[in-house]
Tab-separated table of N, CA and C in Angstrom:
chain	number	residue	atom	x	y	z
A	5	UNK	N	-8.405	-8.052	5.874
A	5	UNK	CA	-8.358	-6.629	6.141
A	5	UNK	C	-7.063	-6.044	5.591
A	6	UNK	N	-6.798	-4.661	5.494
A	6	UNK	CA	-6.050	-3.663	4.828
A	6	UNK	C	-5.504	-2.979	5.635
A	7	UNK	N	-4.391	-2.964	6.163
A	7	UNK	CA	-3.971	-1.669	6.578
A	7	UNK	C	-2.728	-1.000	6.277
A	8	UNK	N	-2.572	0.218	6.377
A	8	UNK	CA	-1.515	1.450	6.046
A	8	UNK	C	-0.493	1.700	7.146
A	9	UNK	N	0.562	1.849	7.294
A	9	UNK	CA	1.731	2.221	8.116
A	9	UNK	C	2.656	2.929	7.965
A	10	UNK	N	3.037	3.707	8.514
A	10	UNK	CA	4.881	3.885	8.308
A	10	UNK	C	5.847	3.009	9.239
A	11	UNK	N	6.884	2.438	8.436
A	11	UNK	CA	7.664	1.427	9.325
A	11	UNK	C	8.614	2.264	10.003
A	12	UNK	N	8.873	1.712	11.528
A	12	UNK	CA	9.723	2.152	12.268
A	12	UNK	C	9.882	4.256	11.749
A	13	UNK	N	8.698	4.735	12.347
A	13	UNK	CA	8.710	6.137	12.269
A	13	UNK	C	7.696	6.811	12.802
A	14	UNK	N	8.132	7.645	13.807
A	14	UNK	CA	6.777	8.268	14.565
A	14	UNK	C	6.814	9.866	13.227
A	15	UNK	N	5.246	10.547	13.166
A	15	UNK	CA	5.594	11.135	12.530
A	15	UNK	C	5.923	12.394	13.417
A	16	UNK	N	6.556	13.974	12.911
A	16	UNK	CA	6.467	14.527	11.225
A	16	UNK	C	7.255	13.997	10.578
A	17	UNK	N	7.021	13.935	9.436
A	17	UNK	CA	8.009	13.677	8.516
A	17	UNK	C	9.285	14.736	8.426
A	18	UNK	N	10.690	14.720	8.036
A	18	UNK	CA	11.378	15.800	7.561
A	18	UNK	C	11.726	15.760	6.129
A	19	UNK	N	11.693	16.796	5.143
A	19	UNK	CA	11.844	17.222	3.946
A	19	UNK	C	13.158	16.298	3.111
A	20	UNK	N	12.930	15.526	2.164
A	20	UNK	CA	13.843	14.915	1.862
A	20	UNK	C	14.614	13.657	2.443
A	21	UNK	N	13.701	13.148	3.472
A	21	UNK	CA	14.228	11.955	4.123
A	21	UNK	C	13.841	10.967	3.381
A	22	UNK	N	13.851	9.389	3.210
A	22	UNK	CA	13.216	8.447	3.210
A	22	UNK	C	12.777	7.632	3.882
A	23	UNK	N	11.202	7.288	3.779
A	23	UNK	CA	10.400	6.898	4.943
A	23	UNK	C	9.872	5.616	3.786
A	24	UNK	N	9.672	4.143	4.163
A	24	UNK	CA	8.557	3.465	4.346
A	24	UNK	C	7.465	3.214	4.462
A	25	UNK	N	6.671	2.933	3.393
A	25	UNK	CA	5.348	2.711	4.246
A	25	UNK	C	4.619	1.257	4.036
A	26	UNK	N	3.901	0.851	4.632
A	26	UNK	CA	3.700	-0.922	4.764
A	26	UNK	C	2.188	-0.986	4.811
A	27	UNK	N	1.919	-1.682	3.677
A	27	UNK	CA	0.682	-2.225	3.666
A	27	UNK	C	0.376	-3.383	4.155
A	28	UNK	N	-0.290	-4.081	4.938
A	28	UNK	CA	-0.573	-5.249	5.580
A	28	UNK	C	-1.848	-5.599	5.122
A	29	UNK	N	-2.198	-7.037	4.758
A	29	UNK	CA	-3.088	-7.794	4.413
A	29	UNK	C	-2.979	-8.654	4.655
A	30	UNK	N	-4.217	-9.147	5.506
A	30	UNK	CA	-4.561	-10.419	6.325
A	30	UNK	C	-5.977	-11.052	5.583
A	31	UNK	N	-5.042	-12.631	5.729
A	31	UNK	CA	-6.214	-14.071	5.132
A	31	UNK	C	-6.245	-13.677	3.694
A	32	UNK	N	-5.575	-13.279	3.029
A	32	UNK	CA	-5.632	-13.660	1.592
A	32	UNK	C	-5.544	-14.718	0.814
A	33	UNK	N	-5.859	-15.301	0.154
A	33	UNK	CA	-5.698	-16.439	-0.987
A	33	UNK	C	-6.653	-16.003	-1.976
A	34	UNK	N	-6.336	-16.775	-3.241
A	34	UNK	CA	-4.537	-17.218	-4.029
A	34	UNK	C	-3.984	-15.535	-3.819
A	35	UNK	N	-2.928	-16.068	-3.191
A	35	UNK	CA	-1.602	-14.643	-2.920
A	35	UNK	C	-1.401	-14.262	-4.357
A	36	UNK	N	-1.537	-14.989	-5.074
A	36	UNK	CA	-0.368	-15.185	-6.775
A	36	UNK	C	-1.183	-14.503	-7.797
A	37	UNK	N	-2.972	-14.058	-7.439
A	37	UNK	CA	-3.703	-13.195	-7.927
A	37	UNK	C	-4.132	-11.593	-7.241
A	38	UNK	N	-3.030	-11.619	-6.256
A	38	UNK	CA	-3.159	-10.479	-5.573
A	38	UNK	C	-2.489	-9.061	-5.892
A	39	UNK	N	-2.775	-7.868	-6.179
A	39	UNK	CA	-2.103	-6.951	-6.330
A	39	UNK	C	-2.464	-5.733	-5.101
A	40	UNK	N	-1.094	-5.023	-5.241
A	40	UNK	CA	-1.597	-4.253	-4.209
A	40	UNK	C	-0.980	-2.629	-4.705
A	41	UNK	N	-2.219	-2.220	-4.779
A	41	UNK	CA	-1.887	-0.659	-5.624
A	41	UNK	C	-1.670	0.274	-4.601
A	42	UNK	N	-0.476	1.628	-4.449
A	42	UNK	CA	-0.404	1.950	-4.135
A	42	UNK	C	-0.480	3.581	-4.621
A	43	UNK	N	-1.658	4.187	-3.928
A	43	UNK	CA	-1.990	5.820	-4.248
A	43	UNK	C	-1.478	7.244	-3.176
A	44	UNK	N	-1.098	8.317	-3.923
A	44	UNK	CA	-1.104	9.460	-3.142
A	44	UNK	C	-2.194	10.626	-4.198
A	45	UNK	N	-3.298	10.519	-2.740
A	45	UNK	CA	-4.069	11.107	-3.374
A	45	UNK	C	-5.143	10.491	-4.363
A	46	UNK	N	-5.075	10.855	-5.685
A	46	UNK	CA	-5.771	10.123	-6.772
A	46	UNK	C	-4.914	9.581	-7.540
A	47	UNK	N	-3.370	9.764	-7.421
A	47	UNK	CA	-2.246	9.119	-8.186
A	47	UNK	C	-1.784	7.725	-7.728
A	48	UNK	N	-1.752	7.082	-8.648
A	48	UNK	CA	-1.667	5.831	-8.477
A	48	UNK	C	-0.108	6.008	-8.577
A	49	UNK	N	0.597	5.439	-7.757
A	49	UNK	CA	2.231	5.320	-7.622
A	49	UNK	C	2.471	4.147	-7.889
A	50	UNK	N	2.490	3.186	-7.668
A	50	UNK	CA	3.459	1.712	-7.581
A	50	UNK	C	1.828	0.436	-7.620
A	51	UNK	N	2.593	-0.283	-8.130
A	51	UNK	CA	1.450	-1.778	-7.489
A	51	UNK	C	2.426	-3.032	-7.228
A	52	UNK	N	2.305	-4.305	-6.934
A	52	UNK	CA	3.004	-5.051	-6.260
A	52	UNK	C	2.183	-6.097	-6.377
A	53	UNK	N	2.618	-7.391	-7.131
A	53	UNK	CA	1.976	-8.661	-7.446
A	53	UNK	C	2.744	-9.488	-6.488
A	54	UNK	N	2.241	-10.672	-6.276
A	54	UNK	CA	3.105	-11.652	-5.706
A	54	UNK	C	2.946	-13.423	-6.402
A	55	UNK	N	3.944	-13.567	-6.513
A	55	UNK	CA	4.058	-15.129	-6.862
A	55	UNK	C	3.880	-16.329	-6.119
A	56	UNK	N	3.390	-16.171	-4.744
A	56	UNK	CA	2.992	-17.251	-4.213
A	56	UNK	C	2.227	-18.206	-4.964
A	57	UNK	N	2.745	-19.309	-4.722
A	57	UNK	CA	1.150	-20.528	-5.089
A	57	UNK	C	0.331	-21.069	-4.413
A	58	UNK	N	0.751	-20.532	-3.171
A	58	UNK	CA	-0.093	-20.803	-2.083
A	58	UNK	C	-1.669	-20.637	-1.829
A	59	UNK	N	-2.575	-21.681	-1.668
A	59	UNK	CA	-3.870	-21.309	-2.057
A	59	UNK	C	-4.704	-21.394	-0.569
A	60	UNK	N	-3.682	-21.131	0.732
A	60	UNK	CA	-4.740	-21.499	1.993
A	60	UNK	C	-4.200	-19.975	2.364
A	61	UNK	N	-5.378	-19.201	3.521
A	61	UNK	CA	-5.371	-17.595	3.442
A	61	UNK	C	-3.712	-17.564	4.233
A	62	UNK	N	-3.502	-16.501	3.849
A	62	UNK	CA	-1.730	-15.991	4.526
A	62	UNK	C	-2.215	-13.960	4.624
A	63	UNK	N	-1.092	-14.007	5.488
A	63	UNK	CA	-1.177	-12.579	5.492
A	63	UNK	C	-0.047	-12.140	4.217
A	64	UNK	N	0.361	-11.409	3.560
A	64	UNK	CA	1.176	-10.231	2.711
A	64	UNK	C	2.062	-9.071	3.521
A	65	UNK	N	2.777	-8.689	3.324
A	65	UNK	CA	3.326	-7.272	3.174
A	65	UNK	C	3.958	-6.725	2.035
A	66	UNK	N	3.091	-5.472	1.453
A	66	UNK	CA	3.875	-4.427	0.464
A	66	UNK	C	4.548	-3.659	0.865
A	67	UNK	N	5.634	-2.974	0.318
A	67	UNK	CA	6.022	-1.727	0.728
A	67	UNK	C	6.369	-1.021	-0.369
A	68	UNK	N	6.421	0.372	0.004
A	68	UNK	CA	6.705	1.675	-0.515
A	68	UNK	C	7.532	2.478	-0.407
A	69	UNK	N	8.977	3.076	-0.929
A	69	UNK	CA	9.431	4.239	-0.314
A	69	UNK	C	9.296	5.237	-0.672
A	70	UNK	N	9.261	6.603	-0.322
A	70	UNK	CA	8.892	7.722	-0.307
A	70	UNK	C	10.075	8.692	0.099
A	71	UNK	N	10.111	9.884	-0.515
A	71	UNK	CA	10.700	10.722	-0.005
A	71	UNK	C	10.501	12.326	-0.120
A	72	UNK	N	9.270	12.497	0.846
A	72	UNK	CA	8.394	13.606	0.514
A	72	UNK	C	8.952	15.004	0.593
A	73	UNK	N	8.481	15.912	0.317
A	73	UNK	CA	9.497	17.568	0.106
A	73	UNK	C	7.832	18.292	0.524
A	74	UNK	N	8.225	19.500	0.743
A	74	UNK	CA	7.042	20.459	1.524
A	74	UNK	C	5.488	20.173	0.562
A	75	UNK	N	5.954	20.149	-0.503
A	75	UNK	CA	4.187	20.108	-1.348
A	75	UNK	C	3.690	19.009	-0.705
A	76	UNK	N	4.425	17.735	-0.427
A	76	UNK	CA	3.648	16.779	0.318
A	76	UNK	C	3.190	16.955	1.731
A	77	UNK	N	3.122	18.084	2.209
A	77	UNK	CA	2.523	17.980	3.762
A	77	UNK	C	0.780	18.367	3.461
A	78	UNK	N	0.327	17.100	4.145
A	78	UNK	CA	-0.798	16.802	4.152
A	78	UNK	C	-1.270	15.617	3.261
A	79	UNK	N	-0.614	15.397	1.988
A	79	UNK	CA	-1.323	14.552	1.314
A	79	UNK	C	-1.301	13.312	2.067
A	80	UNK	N	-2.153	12.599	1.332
A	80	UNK	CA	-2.569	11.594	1.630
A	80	UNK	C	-2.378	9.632	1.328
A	81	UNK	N	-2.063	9.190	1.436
A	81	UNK	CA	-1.499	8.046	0.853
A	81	UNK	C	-2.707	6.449	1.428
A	82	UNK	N	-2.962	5.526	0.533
A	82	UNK	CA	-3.283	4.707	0.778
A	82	UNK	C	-3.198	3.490	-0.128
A	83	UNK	N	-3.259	2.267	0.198
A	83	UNK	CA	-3.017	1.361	-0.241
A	83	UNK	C	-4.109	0.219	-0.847
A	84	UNK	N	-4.291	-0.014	-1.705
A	84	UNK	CA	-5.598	-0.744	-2.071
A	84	UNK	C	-5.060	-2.369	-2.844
A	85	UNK	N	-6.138	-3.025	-2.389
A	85	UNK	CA	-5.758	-4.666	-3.072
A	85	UNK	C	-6.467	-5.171	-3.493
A	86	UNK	N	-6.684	-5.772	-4.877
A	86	UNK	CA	-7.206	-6.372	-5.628
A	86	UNK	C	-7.098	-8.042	-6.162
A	87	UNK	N	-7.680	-8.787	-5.970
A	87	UNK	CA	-8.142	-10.268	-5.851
A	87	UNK	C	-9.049	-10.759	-7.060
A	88	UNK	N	-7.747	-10.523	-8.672
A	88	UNK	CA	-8.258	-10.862	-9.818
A	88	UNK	C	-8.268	-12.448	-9.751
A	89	UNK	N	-9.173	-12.679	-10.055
A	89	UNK	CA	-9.951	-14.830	-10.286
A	89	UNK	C	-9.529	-15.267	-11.764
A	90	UNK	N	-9.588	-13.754	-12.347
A	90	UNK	CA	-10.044	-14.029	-13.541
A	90	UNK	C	-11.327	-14.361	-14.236
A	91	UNK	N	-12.137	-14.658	-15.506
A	91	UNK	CA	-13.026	-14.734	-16.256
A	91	UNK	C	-14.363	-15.565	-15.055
A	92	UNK	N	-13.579	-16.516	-14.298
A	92	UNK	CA	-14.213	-16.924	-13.372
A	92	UNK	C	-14.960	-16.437	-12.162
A	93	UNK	N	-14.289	-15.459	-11.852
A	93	UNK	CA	-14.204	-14.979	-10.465
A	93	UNK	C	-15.113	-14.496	-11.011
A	94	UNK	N	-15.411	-13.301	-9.071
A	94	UNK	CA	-16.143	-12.180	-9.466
A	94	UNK	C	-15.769	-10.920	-10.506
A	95	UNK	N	-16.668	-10.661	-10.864
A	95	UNK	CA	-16.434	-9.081	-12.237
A	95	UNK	C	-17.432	-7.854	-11.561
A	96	UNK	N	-16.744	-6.769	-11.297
A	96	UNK	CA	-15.464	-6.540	-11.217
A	96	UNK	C	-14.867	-7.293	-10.147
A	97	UNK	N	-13.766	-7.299	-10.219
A	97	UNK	CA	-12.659	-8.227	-8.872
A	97	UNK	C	-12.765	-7.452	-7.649
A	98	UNK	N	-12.807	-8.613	-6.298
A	98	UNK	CA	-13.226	-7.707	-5.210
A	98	UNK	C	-12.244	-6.826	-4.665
A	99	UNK	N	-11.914	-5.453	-4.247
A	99	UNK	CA	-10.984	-4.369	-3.684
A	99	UNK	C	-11.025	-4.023	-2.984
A	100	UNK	N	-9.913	-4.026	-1.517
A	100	UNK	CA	-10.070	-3.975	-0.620
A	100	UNK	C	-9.273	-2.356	-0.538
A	101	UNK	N	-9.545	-1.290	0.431
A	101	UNK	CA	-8.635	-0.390	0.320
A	101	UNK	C	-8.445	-0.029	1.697
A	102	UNK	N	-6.940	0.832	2.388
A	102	UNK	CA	-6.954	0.892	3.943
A	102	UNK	C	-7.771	2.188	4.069
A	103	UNK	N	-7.725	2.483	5.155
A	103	UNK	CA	-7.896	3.988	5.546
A	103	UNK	C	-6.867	4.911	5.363
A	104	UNK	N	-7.068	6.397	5.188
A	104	UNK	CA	-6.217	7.092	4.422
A	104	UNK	C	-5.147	7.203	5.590
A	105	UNK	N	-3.927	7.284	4.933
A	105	UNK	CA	-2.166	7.850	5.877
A	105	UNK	C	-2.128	9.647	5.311
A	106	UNK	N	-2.475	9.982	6.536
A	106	UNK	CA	-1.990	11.147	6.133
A	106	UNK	C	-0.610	12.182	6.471
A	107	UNK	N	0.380	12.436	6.152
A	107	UNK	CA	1.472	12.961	6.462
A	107	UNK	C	1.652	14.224	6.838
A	108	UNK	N	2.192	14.666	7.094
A	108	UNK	CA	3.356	15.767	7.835
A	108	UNK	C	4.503	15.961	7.393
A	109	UNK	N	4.619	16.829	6.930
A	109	UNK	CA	6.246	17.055	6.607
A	109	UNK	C	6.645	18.742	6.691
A	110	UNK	N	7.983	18.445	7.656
A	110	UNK	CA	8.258	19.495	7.747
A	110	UNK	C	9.981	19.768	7.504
């Protein structure tokens, strides 16, 4: 499973702060084919590979920082992960995505 957070922050947000946000993923394997894309909105912002070689399931954490200004109140942010096999695997690769974070900022 997938999920979205802000670390250590109740919201609203305030204008120009920097906030965290944490993607969590549980029972993954191979970690070392995992990416984890991070969107606001339909914009893809950041992604995040990991080098584990570990091939028995583990949980992950990504993170993000942010530092939103008034156009961002309301948007939306979420985090999605992808589990490339390669030529082998499944096609397309399976994608997991959280439920949307939606913000506040004032």
């Amino acid at each position: 499973s997938v999920s979205i957070s802000i670390v250590n922050h109740s919201r609203p947000m305030k204008e120009e702060e920097q906030y965290e946000l944490q993607c969590d993923v549980q029972d993954v394997a191979p970690v070392q084919h995992l990416t984890v894309k991070w969107y606001k909105g339909q914009t893809l912002l950041d992604q995040t590979t990991f080098n584990d070689t570990l091939i028995i399931p583990v949980d992950e954490v990504a993170t993000l920082l942010i530092r939103p200004d008034r156009a961002d109140d309301g948007a939306q942010y979420r985090c999605e992960t992808e589990l490339d096999l390669g030529a082998e695997g499944p096609q397309p690769p399976p994608t997991v995505t959280s439920k949307l974070l939606s913000i506040t900022v004032h």
